[in-house]
PDB file of C-alpha atoms in Angstrom:
ATOM      1  CA  MET N 277     -20.210  15.553  -4.583  1.00  0.00           C
ATOM      2  CA  ASP N 278     -22.078  13.619  -7.198  1.00  0.00           C
ATOM      3  CA  ALA N 279     -25.238  11.608  -6.547  1.00  0.00           C
ATOM      4  CA  LEU N 280     -23.477   8.240  -6.741  1.00  0.00           C
ATOM      5  CA  THR N 281     -20.994   9.243  -4.034  1.00  0.00           C
ATOM      6  CA  VAL N 282     -23.812  10.468  -1.809  1.00  0.00           C
ATOM      7  CA  LEU N 283     -25.728   7.203  -2.267  1.00  0.00           C
ATOM      8  CA  ALA N 284     -22.622   5.130  -1.552  1.00  0.00           C
ATOM      9  CA  LEU N 285     -21.894   7.109   1.614  1.00  0.00           C
ATOM     10  CA  ALA N 286     -25.504   6.802   2.760  1.00  0.00           C
ATOM     11  CA  ALA N 287     -25.469   3.048   2.168  1.00  0.00           C
ATOM     12  CA  PHE N 288     -22.176   2.676   4.015  1.00  0.00           C
ATOM     13  CA  GLY N 289     -23.360   4.808   6.936  1.00  0.00           C
ATOM     14  CA  SER N 290     -26.632   2.958   7.318  1.00  0.00           C
ATOM     15  CA  THR N 291     -24.859  -0.411   7.115  1.00  0.00           C
ATOM     16  CA  ALA N 292     -22.365   0.622   9.797  1.00  0.00           C
ATOM     17  CA  TYR N 293     -25.194   1.935  11.998  1.00  0.00           C
ATOM     18  CA  LEU N 294     -27.375  -1.168  11.646  1.00  0.00           C
ATOM     19  CA  THR N 295     -24.442  -3.516  12.233  1.00  0.00           C
ATOM     20  CA  THR N 296     -23.397  -1.598  15.348  1.00  0.00           C
ATOM     21  CA  LEU N 297     -26.979  -1.458  16.646  1.00  0.00           C
ATOM     22  CA  ALA N 298     -27.497  -5.205  16.183  1.00  0.00           C
ATOM     23  CA  THR N 299     -24.164  -5.968  17.865  1.00  0.00           C
ATOM     24  CA  VAL N 300     -24.903  -3.730  20.853  1.00  0.00           C
ATOM     25  CA  GLN N 301     -28.393  -5.189  21.247  1.00  0.00           C
ATOM     26  CA  TRP N 302     -26.915  -8.690  21.180  1.00  0.00           C
ATOM     27  CA  LEU N 303     -24.238  -7.682  23.721  1.00  0.00           C
ATOM     28  CA  ASN N 304     -26.898  -6.262  26.069  1.00  0.00           C
ATOM     29  CA  ARG N 305     -28.322  -9.789  26.405  1.00  0.00           C
ATOM     30  CA  GLN N 306     -24.940 -11.274  27.369  1.00  0.00           C
ATOM     31  CA  ALA N 307     -23.245 -11.578  30.771  1.00  0.00           C
ATOM     32  CA  SER N 308     -21.737  -8.449  32.273  1.00  0.00           C
ATOM     33  CA  ARG N 309     -18.096  -9.325  31.496  1.00  0.00           C
ATOM     34  CA  THR N 310     -18.880 -10.240  27.911  1.00  0.00           C
ATOM     35  CA  LYS N 311     -20.960  -7.095  27.509  1.00  0.00           C
ATOM     36  CA  VAL N 312     -18.183  -4.780  28.682  1.00  0.00           C
ATOM     37  CA  ALA N 313     -15.494  -6.477  26.608  1.00  0.00           C
ATOM     38  CA  GLY N 314     -17.777  -6.521  23.560  1.00  0.00           C
ATOM     39  CA  LEU N 315     -18.648  -2.849  23.890  1.00  0.00           C
ATOM     40  CA  VAL N 316     -14.954  -1.984  24.155  1.00  0.00           C
ATOM     41  CA  VAL N 317     -14.237  -3.979  20.990  1.00  0.00           C
ATOM     42  CA  VAL N 318     -17.183  -2.351  19.159  1.00  0.00           C
ATOM     43  CA  GLY N 319     -15.884   1.088  20.175  1.00  0.00           C
ATOM     44  CA  MET N 320     -12.381   0.266  18.996  1.00  0.00           C
ATOM     45  CA  VAL N 321     -13.662  -1.016  15.649  1.00  0.00           C
ATOM     46  CA  LEU N 322     -15.758   2.114  15.120  1.00  0.00           C
ATOM     47  CA  CYS N 323     -12.805   4.365  15.985  1.00  0.00           C
ATOM     48  CA  ALA N 324     -10.554   2.434  13.602  1.00  0.00           C
ATOM     49  CA  LEU N 325     -13.183   2.646  10.874  1.00  0.00           C
ATOM     50  CA  ILE N 326     -13.651   6.387  11.310  1.00  0.00           C
ATOM     51  CA  GLY N 327      -9.875   6.908  11.446  1.00  0.00           C
ATOM     52  CA  THR N 328      -9.366   4.889   8.273  1.00  0.00           C
ATOM     53  CA  ILE N 329     -12.036   6.856   6.428  1.00  0.00           C
ATOM     54  CA  ALA N 330     -10.615  10.175   7.637  1.00  0.00           C
ATOM     55  CA  ASN N 331      -7.087   9.153   6.664  1.00  0.00           C
ATOM     56  CA  ALA N 332      -8.250   8.009   3.237  1.00  0.00           C
ATOM     57  CA  SER N 333     -10.066  11.321   2.755  1.00  0.00           C
ATOM     58  CA  VAL N 334      -6.905  13.268   3.569  1.00  0.00           C
ATOM     59  CA  VAL N 335      -4.791  11.137   1.230  1.00  0.00           C
ATOM     60  CA  ILE N 336      -7.350  11.448  -1.577  1.00  0.00           C
ATOM     61  CA  GLY N 337      -7.490  15.202  -0.955  1.00  0.00           C
ATOM     62  CA  PHE N 338      -3.719  15.501  -1.273  1.00  0.00           C
ATOM     63  CA  ILE N 339      -3.695  13.437  -4.475  1.00  0.00           C
ATOM     64  CA  VAL N 340      -6.520  15.463  -6.038  1.00  0.00           C
ATOM     65  CA  GLY N 341      -4.918  18.718  -4.920  1.00  0.00           C
ATOM     66  CA  ALA N 342      -1.566  17.699  -6.379  1.00  0.00           C
ATOM     67  CA  GLY N 343      -3.264  16.802  -9.651  1.00  0.00           C
ATOM     68  CA  ILE N 344      -5.347  19.964  -9.903  1.00  0.00           C
ATOM     69  CA  THR N 345      -2.816  22.563  -8.736  1.00  0.00           C
ATOM     70  CA  PRO N 346      -0.330  22.583 -11.677  1.00  0.00           C
ATOM     71  CA  PRO N 347      -2.891  23.137 -14.470  1.00  0.00           C
ATOM     72  CA  VAL N 348      -4.784  25.723 -12.420  1.00  0.00           C
ATOM     73  CA  HIS N 349      -1.554  27.528 -11.605  1.00  0.00           C
ATOM     74  CA  ARG N 350      -0.583  27.563 -15.305  1.00  0.00           C
ATOM     75  CA  TRP N 351      -4.043  28.891 -16.216  1.00  0.00           C
ATOM     76  CA  ILE N 352      -3.812  31.689 -13.608  1.00  0.00           C
ATOM     77  CA  SER N 353      -0.279  32.578 -14.730  1.00  0.00           C
ATOM     78  CA  GLN N 354      -1.318  32.857 -18.394  1.00  0.00           C
ATOM     79  CA  ARG N 355      -4.352  35.095 -17.830  1.00  0.00           C
ATOM     80  CA  PRO N 356      -3.858  38.686 -18.926  1.00  0.00           C
ATOM     81  CA  ARG N 357      -3.747  41.077 -16.000  1.00  0.00           C
ATOM     82  CA  PRO N 358      -5.508  44.417 -16.114  1.00  0.00           C
ATOM     83  CA  VAL N 359      -3.223  47.426 -16.030  1.00  0.00           C
ATOM     84  CA  ALA N 360      -3.828  49.726 -13.075  1.00  0.00           C
ATOM     85  CA  GLY N 361      -5.241  53.153 -13.926  1.00  0.00           C
ATOM     86  CA  HIS N 362      -6.708  52.233 -17.334  1.00  0.00           C
TER      87      HIS N 362
END
């Protein structure tokens, strides 16, 4: 991973954390029914967000793998192989 990707992930993670924290703190000051419904919605949004990121990672992995595999396979196939016993 390069430094820019790490910084982007850190910024995204901290933004998601701070947004969730502020929302939960605000919900804790609300009535009981609103609090429960709000916490359920916050949980669903976080699960959807994590699922979307995981799905995108898998798709990106497949695309990168499909792009890298043919040239690497050609390179491995063209390498001279040592002869056994010499």
